[in-house]
Amino acid sequence: MEAAVIRPTRRHTSRWSCSLSEKMAAVDIDVPVDTEAQIRTPEDLERQAEGYKEQGNVFYSQKDYSEAFNYYTKAIDASPKNASYYGNRAATLMMLCRFREALEDSQQAVRLDDCFMKGHLREGKCHLSLGNAMAASRCFQKVLELEPSNREAQQENKNAVALLEFERMADFGFEKRDFRKVVFCMDRALGVASACHRFKILKAECLALLGRYPEAQSVASDILRMDSTNADALYVRGLCLYYEDCIDKAVQFFVQALRMAPDHEKARLACRNAKALKAKKDEGNQAFKNNNYEAAYQLYTEALTIDPNNIKTNAKLYCNRATAGAKLNKVNQAIEDCTSAIKLDDTYIKAYLRRAQCYMNTEQYEEAVRDYEKVYQTEKTSDHKHLLKTAQLELKKSKRKDYYKVLGVGKNATDDEIKKAYRKRALMHHPDRHSAATPEVQKEEEKKFKEVGEAFTVLSDPKKKVRYDNGHDLDDDGCFDGRDFDANNIFRAFFGGGGGGGFSFDSSPDNGPGNFFFQFG
């Protein structure tokens, strides 16, 4: 029976079901006939598919790979059982660096035609670019079975073998914590497997562990631009922030990575360490603010054991512990902690300043000057310049005779304390008291007696004392001439001796140093 034909321009309405308004709104509609939908023979479709393929080839030769992709896709839609169309589209996708899609097309091509040599070759290249050397090698072996003299397959197979060796070396290097070697191997591997995210992530992780954070961030960010849910890349971003002491932001990335991949063990461990490190450091800071320096010292010590790889945070922890140690008069330990902080981060100005202050407190002025010079070279501020000048002055003063030390008094001693000290030391070292000693002892005591007189002459004179305290060279200033100095004259003047009057010491065994009797004649 011939089927009834409904003309495209004809309307059918129901008198009984249509309202008046519907009748008023009704219009004539011309329905176009879809010529593409007409039934075609397989031969027609093949011809059309070949036409699309030829157009795709033209665009491919012109390096317009996007248009080539579109026409190869049309060819596949017209003839989905043709292996060469999938092969061509795979080649185009490879040029667009869409290797995963290219791999699917290559695999479909060889499923349709297992003897399609180019299909196997492209599949192997896709596997190689994606970092699957074993699968790539199997594909190249298949090509060589079909065409033993295929030089391209021979070379690509060598590349696959080399890639496996780079992977092996990188795994060994990571196990030995030789991160530079891993980066070297991954650079070579990525020269072959340019689209392998796994290699890029391993390289980025090692760059982070080497402290090369901007490079690591760049690699991870490139991956996240292509795949924002990549848990490994999120982990590396977090790792960089963690090692740069941005712990709160780092935790956010670790949590996001775990949301994408709940079994991501590295992200879980890093997240746990980050939270523990921040908590312990904050506890230590709070204890220090509360003037509980012992507790702060202990908390910083515990924090340092959490993650030895976190260089920047550990440098701060060492410096914080040095500050607490200085408050506890553990000056030598504080210096060691500052040195440890500087070894971890040689740009850490605060550690240099803390160590320099400890050197000043222990009168190690040369070391203090060296640290302050380093600080001033890095940050030329007026405060740093003042600290350097002060240390240089103290160094200059330290190279002179320390008259305070000669008298055995502090630098803030009063006039009475200086006089008492002179009285005691002058009597202790007076040559007459040691007249029965050996020539060597006599010479040494005479030297000390003279130094005591020099010290008293300077420190008992307000003007000389001020100039001495300010680091001036008294000999150059003409305030004091050690060559014409006579300690005996100072002694006589101090003890009230007249002109030419002699004095004697009773050096009997009953009298110890400082407890002797003297008498002017």
Short mmCIF file of C-alpha atoms in Angstrom, two decimals, residues 102-333:
data_model
loop_
_atom_site.label_atom_id
_atom_site.label_comp_id
_atom_site.label_asym_id
_atom_site.label_seq_id
_atom_site.Cartn_x
_atom_site.Cartn_y
_atom_site.Cartn_z
CA ALA A 102 44.62 10.39 20.13
CA LEU A 103 45.33 7.16 22.01
CA GLU A 104 41.64 6.24 21.98
CA ASP A 105 41.40 6.82 18.23
CA SER A 106 44.59 4.83 17.58
CA GLN A 107 43.29 1.93 19.66
CA GLN A 108 39.98 2.01 17.80
CA ALA A 109 41.86 1.99 14.49
CA VAL A 110 43.82 -1.16 15.33
CA ARG A 111 40.71 -2.81 16.73
CA LEU A 112 39.12 -2.34 13.30
CA ASP A 113 42.29 -3.44 11.49
CA ASP A 114 44.93 -5.29 13.49
CA CYS A 115 47.34 -5.08 10.54
CA PHE A 116 47.09 -1.27 10.39
CA MET A 117 50.77 -0.52 10.93
CA LYS A 118 50.40 3.26 11.29
CA GLY A 119 47.69 2.71 13.87
CA HIS A 120 50.00 0.64 16.05
CA LEU A 121 52.82 3.16 15.58
CA ARG A 122 50.61 6.07 16.62
CA GLU A 123 49.26 4.14 19.58
CA GLY A 124 52.84 3.51 20.71
CA LYS A 125 53.76 7.17 20.31
CA CYS A 126 50.73 8.20 22.36
CA HIS A 127 51.65 5.75 25.13
CA LEU A 128 55.22 7.08 25.04
CA SER A 129 54.12 10.73 25.24
CA LEU A 130 51.88 9.85 28.19
CA GLY A 131 54.77 8.08 29.97
CA ASN A 132 53.66 4.46 29.56
CA ALA A 133 56.91 3.00 28.21
CA MET A 134 55.90 -0.67 28.61
CA ALA A 135 52.70 -0.27 26.57
CA ALA A 136 54.57 1.81 24.00
CA SER A 137 57.21 -0.89 23.60
CA ARG A 138 54.52 -3.53 22.94
CA CYS A 139 53.06 -1.36 20.19
CA PHE A 140 56.42 -0.81 18.53
CA GLN A 141 57.14 -4.53 18.69
CA LYS A 142 53.85 -5.11 16.87
CA VAL A 143 54.91 -2.64 14.17
CA LEU A 144 58.22 -4.47 13.78
CA GLU A 145 56.36 -7.75 13.41
CA LEU A 146 54.39 -6.22 10.54
CA GLU A 147 57.38 -4.37 9.09
CA PRO A 148 60.74 -5.52 10.54
CA SER A 149 62.76 -2.81 8.80
CA ASN A 150 60.64 0.09 10.08
CA ARG A 151 63.30 2.52 11.32
CA GLU A 152 60.85 4.81 13.05
CA ALA A 153 59.56 1.95 15.18
CA GLN A 154 63.11 0.85 15.94
CA GLN A 155 64.06 4.34 17.16
CA GLU A 156 60.86 4.81 19.16
CA ASN A 157 61.43 1.44 20.82
CA LYS A 158 64.89 2.63 21.90
CA ASN A 159 63.25 5.75 23.33
CA ALA A 160 60.86 3.54 25.30
CA VAL A 161 63.78 1.54 26.74
CA ALA A 162 65.59 4.79 27.66
CA LEU A 163 62.43 6.09 29.33
CA LEU A 164 62.20 2.96 31.51
CA GLU A 165 65.83 3.51 32.57
CA PHE A 166 65.17 7.16 33.50
CA GLU A 167 62.20 6.02 35.59
CA ARG A 168 64.32 3.43 37.37
CA MET A 169 67.08 5.94 38.12
CA ALA A 170 64.55 8.50 39.37
CA ASP A 171 62.91 5.99 41.72
CA PHE A 172 66.31 5.07 43.14
CA GLY A 173 67.26 8.74 43.51
CA PHE A 174 64.01 9.59 45.31
CA GLU A 175 64.51 6.69 47.71
CA LYS A 176 68.01 8.02 48.50
CA ARG A 177 66.64 11.59 48.76
CA ASP A 178 68.87 12.64 45.87
CA PHE A 179 66.29 15.09 44.54
CA ARG A 180 68.66 16.78 42.10
CA LYS A 181 69.20 13.46 40.37
CA VAL A 182 65.44 12.91 40.18
CA VAL A 183 64.95 16.33 38.57
CA PHE A 184 67.71 15.52 36.06
CA CYS A 185 66.09 12.17 35.18
CA MET A 186 62.62 13.69 34.88
CA ASP A 187 63.89 16.42 32.56
CA ARG A 188 65.32 13.71 30.29
CA ALA A 189 62.16 11.62 30.57
CA LEU A 190 59.93 14.58 29.70
CA GLY A 191 62.01 15.09 26.59
CA VAL A 192 60.46 11.80 25.44
CA ALA A 193 57.16 11.79 27.37
CA SER A 194 56.19 15.45 27.12
CA ALA A 195 52.55 14.91 28.16
CA CYS A 196 53.20 12.72 31.21
CA HIS A 197 51.65 14.40 34.26
CA ARG A 198 53.21 11.79 36.54
CA PHE A 199 56.74 12.82 35.52
CA LYS A 200 55.89 16.50 35.81
CA ILE A 201 54.49 16.01 39.30
CA LEU A 202 57.53 14.04 40.45
CA LYS A 203 59.80 16.77 39.11
CA ALA A 204 57.71 19.48 40.80
CA GLU A 205 57.73 17.63 44.13
CA CYS A 206 61.52 17.32 44.03
CA LEU A 207 61.91 20.97 43.07
CA ALA A 208 59.85 21.83 46.16
CA LEU A 209 62.01 19.57 48.33
CA LEU A 210 65.07 21.36 46.92
CA GLY A 211 63.60 24.72 47.88
CA ARG A 212 63.05 25.77 44.25
CA TYR A 213 59.47 26.78 44.97
CA PRO A 214 58.69 29.11 42.02
CA GLU A 215 59.71 26.39 39.54
CA ALA A 216 57.67 23.77 41.38
CA GLN A 217 54.65 26.10 41.55
CA SER A 218 54.91 26.78 37.81
CA VAL A 219 54.86 23.08 36.91
CA ALA A 220 51.92 22.34 39.22
CA SER A 221 49.97 25.37 37.98
CA ASP A 222 50.40 24.28 34.35
CA ILE A 223 48.83 20.94 35.19
CA LEU A 224 46.00 22.52 37.19
CA ARG A 225 45.14 24.78 34.24
CA MET A 226 44.50 21.63 32.21
CA ASP A 227 42.98 19.64 35.07
CA SER A 228 41.82 21.61 38.11
CA THR A 229 40.98 18.41 39.99
CA ASN A 230 44.45 16.84 39.72
CA ALA A 231 45.14 15.75 43.29
CA ASP A 232 48.89 15.39 42.76
CA ALA A 233 49.20 18.95 41.44
CA LEU A 234 47.10 20.26 44.33
CA TYR A 235 49.42 18.42 46.73
CA VAL A 236 52.52 20.01 45.17
CA ARG A 237 50.98 23.49 45.35
CA GLY A 238 50.26 22.88 49.01
CA LEU A 239 53.77 21.52 49.56
CA CYS A 240 55.34 24.70 48.15
CA LEU A 241 53.20 26.89 50.39
CA TYR A 242 53.98 24.67 53.37
CA TYR A 243 57.73 24.94 52.79
CA GLU A 244 57.41 28.72 52.37
CA ASP A 245 55.85 28.88 55.85
CA CYS A 246 52.36 29.73 54.50
CA ILE A 247 50.92 26.89 56.52
CA ASP A 248 47.24 27.91 56.60
CA LYS A 249 47.06 28.19 52.79
CA ALA A 250 49.00 24.94 52.44
CA VAL A 251 46.46 23.07 54.56
CA GLN A 252 43.66 24.28 52.25
CA PHE A 253 45.40 22.73 49.24
CA PHE A 254 46.10 19.48 51.09
CA VAL A 255 42.44 19.23 52.09
CA GLN A 256 41.36 19.91 48.50
CA ALA A 257 43.75 17.20 47.24
CA LEU A 258 42.28 14.73 49.74
CA ARG A 259 38.79 15.68 48.60
CA MET A 260 39.78 14.75 45.03
CA ALA A 261 41.69 11.61 46.12
CA PRO A 262 40.85 10.46 49.67
CA ASP A 263 43.65 7.86 49.59
CA HIS A 264 46.40 10.37 48.72
CA GLU A 265 48.88 9.36 51.45
CA LYS A 266 51.43 12.12 50.82
CA ALA A 267 48.75 14.82 51.08
CA ARG A 268 47.42 13.22 54.26
CA LEU A 269 50.88 13.12 55.90
CA ALA A 270 51.74 16.68 54.80
CA CYS A 271 48.41 17.96 56.11
CA ARG A 272 48.98 16.28 59.47
CA ASN A 273 52.54 17.66 59.74
CA ALA A 274 51.43 21.15 58.75
CA LYS A 275 48.73 21.27 61.40
CA ALA A 276 51.02 19.82 64.08
CA LEU A 277 53.86 22.21 63.23
CA LYS A 278 51.64 25.28 63.31
CA ALA A 279 50.04 24.25 66.60
CA LYS A 280 53.39 23.61 68.32
CA LYS A 281 54.94 26.83 67.00
CA ASP A 282 51.92 28.88 68.12
CA GLU A 283 52.12 27.29 71.58
CA GLY A 284 55.77 28.25 71.82
CA ASN A 285 55.07 31.83 70.73
CA GLN A 286 52.31 32.16 73.31
CA ALA A 287 54.54 30.80 76.07
CA PHE A 288 57.24 33.32 75.10
CA LYS A 289 54.72 36.19 75.19
CA ASN A 290 53.75 35.02 78.68
CA ASN A 291 57.44 35.22 79.71
CA ASN A 292 57.49 31.45 80.22
CA TYR A 293 60.83 31.04 78.47
CA GLU A 294 61.53 27.49 79.66
CA ALA A 295 58.24 26.27 78.23
CA ALA A 296 58.78 28.21 75.01
CA TYR A 297 62.27 26.71 74.64
CA GLN A 298 60.89 23.20 75.07
CA LEU A 299 57.97 23.73 72.67
CA TYR A 300 60.26 25.07 69.94
CA THR A 301 62.50 22.04 70.48
CA GLU A 302 59.53 19.70 70.01
CA ALA A 303 58.39 21.58 66.90
CA LEU A 304 61.83 21.10 65.31
CA THR A 305 61.35 17.32 65.37
CA ILE A 306 58.10 17.31 63.35
CA ASP A 307 59.43 17.78 59.80
CA PRO A 308 63.18 18.15 59.07
CA ASN A 309 62.35 18.97 55.41
CA ASN A 310 60.55 22.22 56.23
CA ILE A 311 63.61 24.43 55.96
CA LYS A 312 62.01 27.86 56.22
CA THR A 313 59.81 27.10 59.21
CA ASN A 314 62.63 25.26 60.99
CA ALA A 315 64.93 28.24 60.46
CA LYS A 316 62.37 30.41 62.25
CA LEU A 317 62.01 27.82 65.00
CA TYR A 318 65.78 27.78 65.58
CA CYS A 319 65.82 31.56 65.76
CA ASN A 320 62.84 31.58 68.14
CA ARG A 321 64.57 29.03 70.35
CA ALA A 322 67.72 31.17 70.30
CA THR A 323 65.68 34.13 71.53
CA ALA A 324 64.22 32.05 74.36
CA GLY A 325 67.67 30.62 75.11
CA ALA A 326 69.17 34.11 75.37
CA LYS A 327 66.47 35.00 77.91
CA LEU A 328 67.53 31.92 79.89
CA ASN A 329 71.23 32.94 79.68
CA LYS A 330 71.96 30.00 77.38
CA VAL A 331 74.04 32.30 75.21
CA ASN A 332 76.28 29.66 73.62
CA GLN A 333 73.28 27.50 72.73
#
